[in-house]
Short mmCIF file of C-alpha atoms and ligand atoms in Angstrom, two decimals:
data_model
loop_
_atom_site.label_atom_id
_atom_site.label_comp_id
_atom_site.label_asym_id
_atom_site.label_seq_id
_atom_site.Cartn_x
_atom_site.Cartn_y
_atom_site.Cartn_z
CA UNK A 1 4.71 -76.82 47.88
CA UNK A 2 4.94 -73.24 46.53
CA UNK A 3 7.55 -70.79 47.86
CA UNK A 4 8.21 -67.06 47.73
CA UNK A 5 11.70 -65.74 46.95
CA UNK A 6 12.42 -62.16 48.09
CA UNK A 7 15.51 -60.03 47.47
CA UNK A 8 15.50 -57.58 50.40
CA UNK A 9 16.52 -53.93 50.51
CA UNK A 10 14.06 -52.09 48.28
CA UNK A 11 11.93 -49.45 50.04
CA UNK A 12 8.23 -49.85 49.14
CA UNK A 13 6.94 -46.93 47.10
CA UNK A 14 3.66 -46.27 45.30
CA UNK A 15 -0.03 -47.03 45.67
CA UNK A 16 -1.92 -50.22 46.49
CA UNK A 17 -5.66 -51.00 46.56
CA UNK A 18 -6.87 -52.75 49.70
CA UNK A 19 -9.13 -55.78 49.19
CA UNK A 20 -12.32 -56.73 51.01
CA UNK A 21 -11.83 -58.08 54.53
CA UNK A 22 -11.45 -61.87 54.85
CA UNK A 23 -12.83 -61.81 58.40
CA UNK A 24 -15.94 -59.92 57.29
CA UNK A 25 -16.47 -61.95 54.10
CA UNK A 26 -16.46 -65.35 55.83
CA UNK A 27 -19.31 -64.74 58.36
CA UNK A 28 -21.28 -62.69 55.81
CA UNK A 29 -21.14 -65.54 53.26
CA UNK A 30 -22.72 -67.78 55.94
CA UNK A 31 -25.58 -65.27 56.28
CA UNK A 32 -26.76 -66.60 52.87
CA UNK A 33 -28.09 -69.63 54.81
CA UNK A 34 -30.51 -67.36 56.71
CA UNK A 35 -32.77 -66.53 53.75
CA UNK A 36 -34.53 -68.27 50.84
CA UNK A 37 -33.84 -65.12 48.81
CA UNK A 38 -30.74 -63.87 47.03
CA UNK A 39 -27.76 -62.35 48.86
CA UNK A 40 -25.44 -60.38 46.54
CA UNK A 41 -21.97 -59.68 47.93
CA UNK A 42 -19.48 -57.29 46.31
CA UNK A 43 -15.84 -56.39 47.09
CA UNK A 44 -15.23 -60.04 48.05
CA UNK A 45 -11.48 -60.76 48.26
CA UNK A 46 -10.10 -63.44 45.93
CA UNK A 47 -8.73 -65.68 48.72
CA UNK A 48 -8.37 -69.42 49.27
CA UNK A 49 -10.59 -69.24 52.37
CA UNK A 50 -13.37 -67.52 50.40
CA UNK A 51 -13.19 -70.36 47.86
CA UNK A 52 -13.34 -72.96 50.64
CA UNK A 53 -16.37 -71.28 52.23
CA UNK A 54 -18.13 -71.09 48.84
CA UNK A 55 -17.57 -74.85 48.30
CA UNK A 56 -18.88 -75.58 51.80
CA UNK A 57 -22.07 -73.59 51.15
CA UNK A 58 -22.55 -75.15 47.69
CA UNK A 59 -22.46 -78.69 49.10
CA UNK A 60 -25.31 -77.65 51.42
CA UNK A 61 -27.45 -76.63 48.47
CA UNK A 62 -26.76 -72.89 48.35
CA UNK A 63 -26.44 -71.74 44.72
CA UNK A 64 -23.80 -69.18 43.75
CA UNK A 65 -23.25 -67.04 40.66
CA UNK A 66 -19.56 -66.07 40.72
CA UNK A 67 -18.08 -62.94 39.12
CA UNK A 68 -14.71 -61.28 39.86
CA UNK A 69 -14.82 -60.20 43.53
CA UNK A 70 -18.60 -60.77 43.60
CA UNK A 71 -20.89 -63.70 44.41
CA UNK A 72 -24.69 -63.90 44.24
CA UNK A 73 -25.93 -66.58 46.66
CA UNK A 74 -29.40 -68.09 46.90
CA UNK A 75 -30.54 -70.10 49.93
CA UNK A 76 -33.83 -71.36 48.48
CA UNK A 77 -32.80 -75.02 48.21
CA UNK A 78 -30.60 -75.82 51.20
CA UNK A 79 -31.13 -79.54 51.90
CA UNK A 80 -27.85 -80.71 53.45
CA UNK A 81 -27.37 -79.25 56.93
CA UNK A 82 -23.89 -80.64 57.43
CA UNK A 83 -20.35 -79.21 57.45
CA UNK A 84 -17.98 -82.20 57.01
CA UNK A 85 -14.64 -82.59 58.81
CA UNK A 86 -12.52 -82.51 55.66
CA UNK A 87 -13.78 -78.97 54.92
CA UNK A 88 -13.86 -77.66 58.50
CA UNK A 89 -10.33 -78.88 59.32
CA UNK A 90 -8.80 -76.55 56.69
CA UNK A 91 -10.84 -73.52 57.71
CA UNK A 92 -12.06 -72.97 61.27
CA UNK A 93 -14.43 -70.23 60.19
CA UNK A 94 -16.70 -73.04 58.85
CA UNK A 95 -18.09 -73.11 62.41
CA UNK A 96 -20.03 -69.99 61.33
CA UNK A 97 -22.60 -72.14 59.48
CA UNK A 98 -23.77 -73.59 62.82
CA UNK A 99 -25.83 -70.63 64.06
CA UNK A 100 -27.57 -69.96 60.72
CA UNK A 101 -28.42 -73.67 60.14
CA UNK A 102 -29.99 -74.12 63.60
CA UNK A 103 -31.84 -70.81 63.34
CA UNK A 104 -33.37 -71.42 59.89
CA UNK A 105 -33.70 -75.25 59.75
CA UNK A 106 -33.59 -76.29 63.41
CA UNK A 107 -30.94 -78.88 62.57
CA UNK A 108 -27.16 -78.85 62.03
CA UNK A 109 -24.28 -81.30 61.99
CA UNK A 110 -20.97 -79.41 62.03
CA UNK A 111 -17.55 -80.93 62.57
CA UNK A 112 -15.64 -79.68 65.59
CA UNK A 113 -12.90 -77.50 64.04
CA UNK A 114 -9.97 -78.98 65.94
CA UNK A 115 -6.99 -76.84 66.88
CA UNK A 116 -4.57 -74.98 64.68
CA UNK A 117 -0.99 -73.71 64.84
CA UNK A 118 -1.78 -70.71 67.06
CA UNK A 119 -3.87 -72.46 69.68
CA UNK A 120 -6.52 -75.01 70.67
CA UNK A 121 -9.27 -72.63 69.49
CA UNK A 122 -12.27 -74.20 71.32
CA UNK A 123 -15.86 -73.37 70.32
CA UNK A 124 -17.47 -73.97 73.72
CA UNK A 125 -18.87 -70.41 73.84
CA UNK A 126 -20.65 -70.92 70.50
CA UNK A 127 -22.23 -74.13 71.84
CA UNK A 128 -23.17 -72.70 75.27
CA UNK A 129 -24.84 -69.71 73.59
CA UNK A 130 -26.99 -71.92 71.34
CA UNK A 131 -27.94 -74.10 74.31
CA UNK A 132 -29.02 -70.95 76.16
CA UNK A 133 -31.30 -70.28 73.18
CA UNK A 134 -32.89 -73.71 73.55
CA UNK A 135 -30.85 -75.83 71.11
CA UNK A 136 -30.31 -79.49 72.06
CA UNK A 137 -26.63 -80.13 71.38
CA UNK A 138 -24.76 -83.46 71.37
CA UNK A 139 -21.07 -83.85 70.57
CA UNK A 140 -20.52 -87.26 68.92
CA UNK A 141 -17.64 -88.64 66.88
CA UNK A 142 -16.11 -85.19 66.48
CA UNK A 143 -19.32 -83.55 65.30
CA UNK A 144 -21.63 -81.00 66.87
CA UNK A 145 -25.26 -82.15 66.41
CA UNK A 146 -27.65 -79.30 67.13
CA UNK A 147 -31.47 -79.41 67.05
CA UNK A 148 -34.12 -76.85 67.94
CA UNK A 149 -37.81 -76.44 67.14
CA UNK A 150 -37.34 -72.69 67.16
CA UNK A 151 -34.53 -70.88 68.98
CA UNK A 152 -35.68 -68.64 71.83
CA UNK A 153 -34.17 -65.23 72.61
CA UNK A 154 -31.82 -65.30 75.64
CA UNK A 155 -29.35 -63.20 77.61
CA UNK A 156 -25.86 -64.60 76.89
CA UNK A 157 -22.67 -63.53 78.67
CA UNK A 158 -19.31 -64.28 77.00
CA UNK A 159 -16.73 -64.94 79.72
CA UNK A 160 -14.09 -64.59 76.98
CA UNK A 161 -14.54 -62.09 74.13
CA UNK A 162 -15.03 -64.19 70.97
CA UNK A 163 -15.31 -62.70 67.47
CA UNK A 164 -16.87 -65.66 65.65
CA UNK A 165 -18.75 -66.58 68.84
CA UNK A 166 -20.44 -63.18 68.73
CA UNK A 167 -21.07 -63.52 64.98
CA UNK A 168 -22.49 -67.06 65.18
CA UNK A 169 -24.96 -66.12 67.93
CA UNK A 170 -25.91 -62.81 66.30
CA UNK A 171 -26.93 -64.76 63.15
CA UNK A 172 -28.78 -67.38 65.21
CA UNK A 173 -30.64 -64.71 67.19
CA UNK A 174 -31.75 -62.91 64.01
CA UNK A 175 -34.39 -65.63 63.41
CA UNK A 176 -35.04 -66.63 67.05
CA UNK A 177 -38.34 -66.05 68.85
CA UNK A 178 -37.87 -63.00 71.11
CA UNK A 179 -34.97 -60.79 72.16
CA UNK A 180 -31.35 -61.93 72.58
CA UNK A 181 -28.75 -59.81 74.42
CA UNK A 182 -25.08 -60.68 73.89
CA UNK A 183 -23.00 -59.32 76.77
CA UNK A 184 -19.19 -58.92 76.69
CA UNK A 185 -19.60 -59.24 72.91
CA UNK A 186 -16.73 -58.71 70.46
CA UNK A 187 -16.49 -55.13 69.15
CA UNK A 188 -14.41 -55.88 66.02
CA UNK A 189 -15.38 -53.86 62.89
CA UNK A 190 -16.09 -57.17 61.09
CA UNK A 191 -18.89 -57.83 63.63
CA UNK A 192 -20.39 -54.45 62.68
CA UNK A 193 -20.08 -55.24 58.95
CA UNK A 194 -22.00 -58.50 59.51
CA UNK A 195 -24.66 -56.61 61.49
CA UNK A 196 -24.96 -54.08 58.64
CA UNK A 197 -25.53 -56.94 56.19
CA UNK A 198 -28.09 -58.65 58.46
CA UNK A 199 -29.98 -55.35 58.92
CA UNK A 200 -30.10 -54.98 55.13
CA UNK A 201 -31.71 -58.44 55.14
CA UNK A 202 -34.36 -57.26 57.64
CA UNK A 203 -32.76 -58.23 60.95
CA UNK A 204 -33.32 -56.04 64.01
CA UNK A 205 -29.90 -55.54 65.63
CA UNK A 206 -28.49 -52.72 67.76
CA UNK A 207 -25.38 -52.21 69.88
CA UNK A 208 -23.02 -53.95 67.43
CA UNK A 209 -19.54 -52.45 67.87
CA UNK A 210 -20.14 -52.15 71.62
CA UNK A 211 -19.85 -54.92 74.22
CA UNK A 212 -23.64 -55.37 74.38
CA UNK A 213 -25.52 -56.42 71.22
CA UNK A 214 -29.33 -56.69 71.22
CA UNK A 215 -31.11 -58.73 68.53
CA UNK A 216 -34.91 -58.96 68.20
CA UNK A 217 -35.72 -62.10 66.20
CA UNK A 218 -37.93 -61.92 63.09
CA UNK A 219 -39.83 -64.68 61.27
CA UNK A 220 -37.79 -64.54 58.08
CA UNK A 221 -35.02 -62.55 56.43
CA UNK A 222 -35.12 -61.33 52.82
CA UNK A 223 -32.32 -60.90 50.30
CA UNK A 224 -29.95 -57.92 50.10
CA UNK A 225 -26.84 -56.53 48.44
CA UNK A 226 -23.83 -55.86 50.64
CA UNK A 227 -20.33 -54.52 49.94
CA UNK A 228 -17.66 -56.17 52.13
CA UNK A 229 -15.66 -53.66 54.23
CA UNK A 230 -11.94 -53.11 53.54
CA UNK A 231 -9.43 -55.45 55.18
CA UNK A 232 -7.84 -53.64 58.16
CA UNK A 233 -5.23 -56.38 58.65
CA UNK A 234 -4.12 -56.29 55.01
CA UNK A 235 -3.97 -52.48 55.39
CA UNK A 236 -1.88 -52.75 58.57
CA UNK A 237 0.40 -55.34 56.99
CA UNK A 238 1.27 -53.10 54.02
CA UNK A 239 1.80 -50.09 56.31
CA UNK A 240 4.20 -52.05 58.52
CA UNK A 241 6.06 -53.32 55.43
CA UNK A 242 6.46 -49.73 54.19
CA UNK A 243 7.65 -48.58 57.63
CA UNK A 244 10.15 -51.46 57.89
CA UNK A 245 11.64 -50.79 54.45
CA UNK A 246 11.81 -47.00 54.93
CA UNK A 247 9.36 -46.46 52.11
CA UNK A 248 6.46 -44.19 51.16
CA UNK A 249 3.12 -45.75 50.18
CA UNK A 250 -0.53 -44.86 49.79
CA UNK A 251 -3.31 -47.36 50.53
CA UNK A 252 -6.49 -46.84 48.48
CA UNK A 253 -10.09 -47.97 49.30
CA UNK A 254 -9.33 -48.57 52.97
CA UNK A 255 -10.53 -46.97 56.22
CA UNK A 256 -8.47 -45.33 59.00
CA UNK A 257 -11.21 -45.44 61.66
CA UNK A 258 -10.84 -49.25 62.02
CA UNK A 259 -7.05 -49.13 62.43
CA UNK A 260 -6.54 -46.46 65.09
CA UNK A 261 -4.23 -48.39 67.47
CA UNK A 262 -2.12 -49.65 64.56
CA UNK A 263 -1.73 -46.12 63.15
CA UNK A 264 -0.85 -44.81 66.62
CA UNK A 265 1.87 -47.46 67.06
CA UNK A 266 3.31 -46.72 63.61
CA UNK A 267 3.47 -42.99 64.42
CA UNK A 268 5.20 -43.91 67.71
CA UNK A 269 7.75 -45.84 65.61
CA UNK A 270 8.49 -42.64 63.69
CA UNK A 271 6.26 -43.00 60.61
CA UNK A 272 4.55 -39.94 59.13
CA UNK A 273 0.90 -40.83 58.48
CA UNK A 274 -1.72 -38.82 56.59
CA UNK A 275 -5.37 -39.88 56.20
CA UNK A 276 -7.44 -38.53 53.31
CA UNK A 277 -10.91 -40.04 52.87
CA UNK A 278 -10.49 -43.73 52.04
CA UNK A 279 -6.70 -43.38 51.59
CA UNK A 280 -3.90 -43.70 54.12
CA UNK A 281 -0.42 -42.38 53.25
CA UNK A 282 2.66 -43.53 55.22
CA UNK A 283 6.20 -42.16 54.90
CA UNK A 284 9.15 -43.53 56.92
CA UNK A 285 12.62 -42.03 56.75
CA UNK A 286 15.43 -43.59 58.79
CA UNK A 287 15.28 -46.51 61.20
CA UNK A 288 12.02 -47.17 63.08
CA UNK A 289 11.97 -46.86 66.86
CA UNK A 290 11.16 -50.05 68.83
CA UNK A 291 7.54 -50.06 70.03
CA UNK A 292 5.87 -52.16 72.74
CA UNK A 293 2.65 -53.89 71.75
CA UNK A 294 0.11 -55.82 73.80
CA UNK A 295 -2.70 -57.60 71.97
CA UNK A 296 -6.31 -57.44 73.23
CA UNK A 297 -9.84 -57.41 71.78
CA UNK A 298 -10.84 -54.44 69.59
CA UNK A 299 -10.47 -51.49 69.91
CA UNK A 300 -7.13 -52.43 71.52
CA UNK A 301 -4.14 -53.64 69.49
CA UNK A 302 -5.21 -56.54 67.19
CA UNK A 303 -3.60 -59.95 67.68
CA UNK A 304 -3.63 -60.36 63.87
CA UNK A 305 -1.04 -57.55 63.66
CA UNK A 306 1.28 -58.90 66.39
CA UNK A 307 3.62 -60.90 64.14
CA UNK A 308 3.95 -58.05 61.64
CA UNK A 309 4.98 -55.59 64.38
CA UNK A 310 7.48 -58.12 65.69
CA UNK A 311 9.16 -58.07 62.26
CA UNK A 312 9.32 -54.26 62.47
CA UNK A 313 10.84 -54.42 65.96
CA UNK A 314 13.54 -56.85 64.73
CA UNK A 315 15.29 -54.04 62.85
CA UNK A 316 14.15 -51.11 65.03
CA UNK A 317 16.30 -48.91 67.27
CA UNK A 318 16.08 -50.21 70.86
CA UNK A 319 14.24 -53.10 72.50
CA UNK A 320 10.52 -53.75 72.71
CA UNK A 321 8.10 -56.07 74.49
CA UNK A 322 5.45 -57.93 72.48
CA UNK A 323 2.70 -59.41 74.68
CA UNK A 324 0.16 -61.83 73.16
CA UNK A 325 -2.94 -62.12 75.38
CA UNK A 326 -5.43 -63.74 72.96
CA UNK A 327 -3.87 -66.98 71.72
CA UNK A 328 -1.65 -69.33 73.69
CA UNK A 329 0.79 -70.15 70.91
CA UNK A 330 1.14 -67.21 68.57
CA UNK A 331 4.92 -66.87 68.60
CA UNK A 332 5.64 -69.54 65.96
CA UNK A 333 7.30 -66.86 63.80
CA UNK A 334 10.00 -66.20 66.46
CA UNK A 335 12.23 -69.17 65.62
CA UNK A 336 11.95 -68.36 61.91
CA UNK A 337 12.89 -64.70 62.54
CA UNK A 338 15.91 -65.89 64.54
CA UNK A 339 17.10 -67.73 61.40
CA UNK A 340 17.27 -64.30 59.74
CA UNK A 341 19.42 -62.96 62.61
CA UNK A 342 16.72 -61.47 64.84
CA UNK A 343 17.40 -61.25 68.59
CA UNK A 344 14.23 -62.33 70.41
CA UNK A 345 13.74 -63.87 73.84
CA UNK A 346 10.39 -65.51 74.66
CA UNK A 347 9.04 -65.92 78.19
CA UNK A 348 5.46 -67.28 78.26
CA UNK A 349 3.20 -64.88 76.36
CA UNK A 350 5.86 -62.17 76.23
CA UNK A 351 8.62 -61.71 73.66
CA UNK A 352 11.44 -59.21 74.08
CA UNK A 353 12.84 -58.09 70.74
CA UNK A 354 16.25 -56.39 70.64
CA UNK A 355 16.56 -54.41 67.39
CA UNK A 356 19.55 -55.29 65.17
CA UNK A 357 20.96 -53.13 62.37
CA UNK A 358 20.14 -55.68 59.70
CA UNK A 359 18.74 -59.15 59.03
CA UNK A 360 20.30 -61.68 56.64
CA UNK A 361 18.27 -63.58 54.08
CA UNK A 362 17.71 -67.30 54.69
CA UNK A 363 15.21 -70.08 53.97
CA UNK A 364 12.29 -69.93 56.42
CA UNK A 365 8.95 -71.67 56.85
CA UNK A 366 5.49 -70.15 57.22
CA UNK A 367 3.48 -71.71 60.06
CA UNK A 368 0.23 -69.74 60.00
CA UNK A 369 -1.36 -66.87 58.10
CA UNK A 370 -0.05 -63.84 59.96
CA UNK A 371 3.33 -65.44 60.70
CA UNK A 372 3.74 -65.76 56.90
CA UNK A 373 3.08 -62.02 56.53
CA UNK A 374 5.70 -61.34 59.21
CA UNK A 375 8.28 -63.39 57.29
CA UNK A 376 7.48 -61.51 54.06
CA UNK A 377 8.14 -58.22 55.85
CA UNK A 378 11.39 -59.59 57.31
CA UNK A 379 12.41 -60.81 53.84
CA UNK A 380 11.75 -57.35 52.37
CA UNK A 381 14.28 -55.81 54.78
CA UNK A 382 16.84 -58.65 55.01
CA UNK A 383 20.09 -58.43 53.06
CA UNK A 384 20.20 -60.98 50.25
CA UNK A 385 17.57 -63.56 49.37
CA UNK A 386 14.90 -64.98 51.69
CA UNK A 387 12.91 -68.01 50.57
CA UNK A 388 9.62 -68.64 52.40
CA UNK A 389 8.19 -72.16 52.25
CA UNK A 390 4.56 -73.31 52.82
CA UNK A 391 3.10 -70.06 51.53
CA UNK A 392 -0.36 -71.66 51.14
CA UNK A 393 -0.88 -70.11 54.58
CA UNK A 394 -0.36 -66.68 53.02
CA UNK A 395 -2.78 -67.31 50.13
CA UNK A 396 -5.58 -67.93 52.65
CA UNK A 397 -5.65 -64.32 53.77
CA UNK A 398 -3.83 -62.02 51.33
CA UNK A 399 -5.16 -61.37 47.82
CA UNK A 400 -2.40 -61.51 45.15
CA UNK A 401 0.21 -60.37 47.70
CA UNK A 402 3.29 -60.78 45.50
CA UNK A 403 1.78 -58.79 42.62
CA UNK A 404 0.70 -56.02 45.04
CA UNK A 405 4.19 -55.93 46.59
CA UNK A 406 5.88 -56.01 43.15
CA UNK A 407 3.79 -52.99 42.15
CA UNK A 408 5.33 -51.26 45.18
CA UNK A 409 8.85 -52.05 44.00
CA UNK A 410 9.54 -55.21 45.96
CA UNK A 411 11.78 -57.84 44.37
CA UNK A 412 9.56 -60.86 45.03
CA UNK A 413 8.60 -63.92 42.98
CA UNK A 414 6.67 -67.15 43.50
CA UNK A 415 8.59 -70.40 42.95
CA UNK A 416 6.37 -73.29 41.87
C1 EPZ B 501 -11.31 -64.46 64.86
O1 EPZ B 501 -11.04 -65.79 65.24
C2 EPZ B 501 -10.50 -64.21 63.61
N1 EPZ B 501 -10.95 -65.12 62.55
C3 EPZ B 501 -9.01 -64.42 63.90
O2 EPZ B 501 -8.29 -64.10 62.72
C4 EPZ B 501 -8.60 -63.46 65.01
O3 EPZ B 501 -7.25 -63.68 65.33
C5 EPZ B 501 -9.48 -63.69 66.25
O4 EPZ B 501 -10.88 -63.55 65.89
C6 EPZ B 501 -9.18 -62.69 67.37
O5 EPZ B 501 -9.35 -61.39 66.90
C7 EPZ B 501 -12.10 -64.83 61.89
O6 EPZ B 501 -12.77 -63.84 62.16
C8 EPZ B 501 -12.52 -65.80 60.81
P1 EPZ B 501 -11.98 -65.71 69.07
P2 EPZ B 501 -11.95 -66.49 66.37
O7 EPZ B 501 -13.17 -66.62 69.18
O8 EPZ B 501 -13.31 -65.93 66.36
C9 EPZ B 501 -11.02 -68.26 72.93
C10 EPZ B 501 -6.71 -64.42 61.03
O9 EPZ B 501 -5.47 -64.44 61.05
N2 EPZ B 501 -12.32 -68.93 72.69
O10 EPZ B 501 -12.20 -64.24 69.13
O11 EPZ B 501 -11.78 -67.97 66.22
C11 EPZ B 501 -10.00 -68.56 71.85
O12 EPZ B 501 -9.33 -69.77 72.13
C12 EPZ B 501 -7.50 -65.14 62.10
O13 EPZ B 501 -7.40 -63.83 60.16
C13 EPZ B 501 -12.78 -69.86 73.61
O14 EPZ B 501 -12.12 -70.15 74.62
O15 EPZ B 501 -11.22 -66.03 67.70
C14 EPZ B 501 -9.08 -67.36 71.91
O16 EPZ B 501 -8.14 -67.56 72.95
C15 EPZ B 501 -6.59 -65.86 63.08
N3 EPZ B 501 -13.98 -70.46 73.39
C16 EPZ B 501 -10.03 -66.22 72.32
O17 EPZ B 501 -11.20 -66.85 72.83
C17 EPZ B 501 -14.76 -70.16 72.29
O18 EPZ B 501 -15.87 -70.73 72.14
C18 EPZ B 501 -10.44 -65.32 71.17
O19 EPZ B 501 -10.89 -66.17 70.13
C19 EPZ B 501 -14.27 -69.21 71.36
C20 EPZ B 501 -13.05 -68.60 71.59
#
């Protein structure tokens, strides 16, 4: 089990390049199943989850030419329409092969993803949507078996906003017969990036980025080249780390328009933020002010930034409320932060964080991807050494995080 050791206290200073977005790359890689042609993806992040998704697609018969941060897929010889449990259990996003397989081949056998640390994470909305499009679906021995002669366009209402639910059905609808309207759809920028890629492949999609997406099915999709959008959560994570350590950093190759609520909250905390083209500069002098956050679907405050802001509030001036409305168990980082001296009370989906003047380094354990990022931020500000265990969680979603942080002056090293 690898660990990270961090000596806290150094303010982050300098420049860092933001990688491609994990949550755009994963659905877009599955779009390779929708065509017999070649899909060339650039600006792919070098992440464990991207590797897992590539292996999953390869075992289906997709071919892939791999170059640094690029993959060229070809879907001409997909013969195995199955996503096995041992691959799905480590990465829930594998559910995103379901829509494309049913749409192109009329047959799919995908393991139910099971829960994870932050919640039960059901996929009932994915299944209901495909049934509405005419798929016959049976759930047997932990697998989703889906069959359809040809999917039919349908009007589908999401009673809960679901990011991958929207993405799965958008991909399925791209090859369906007729028009599909997704209502109460997710508006996340990663949904828009997938729609951009599908349009480049010949799909007819409009309304992506709003709560109503309309897809007119076509007979076949052709190949394309697509550059993955920058990762807004990696961007937000580095900005919060700079604010927490009283530093001054510049993010390169990112976008401010997909991070508005996060930038607003950081300004509220006292950070000075300047946006110039694809760069964001943040300067923080003195102690941050405590800021209330309440997670909700985009464009509201992102749940994937909740843990990071909790770390900031731990050493902020004043008290703040952190309300998590998306997942039922996304406060796993609280007990670890308490080990560092944080003062946090949890009541249901609300945490009240009382800022303390300093945290003290300790050994802590990562429980999920964004909780790990929160503990890294806490370790960067704590006095003394913090050792974070189970950092495989971190490697799933952050590309080369310790080298990027070291470049910014952090005293951080990986312990084998
Ligand atoms: C995506 O997960 C992201 N993952 C998550 O990022 C992110 O936290 C989440 O969206 C919310 O923004 C990827 O894009 C690969 P949901 P997803 O379906 O699609 C309930 C990270 O750290 N729901 O939008 O799985 C669900 O239980 C990860 O990068 C159903 O009830 O999330 C949750 O309460 C973590 N039935 C809510 O909807 C369904 O069929 C939102 O989930 C689907 C979802």
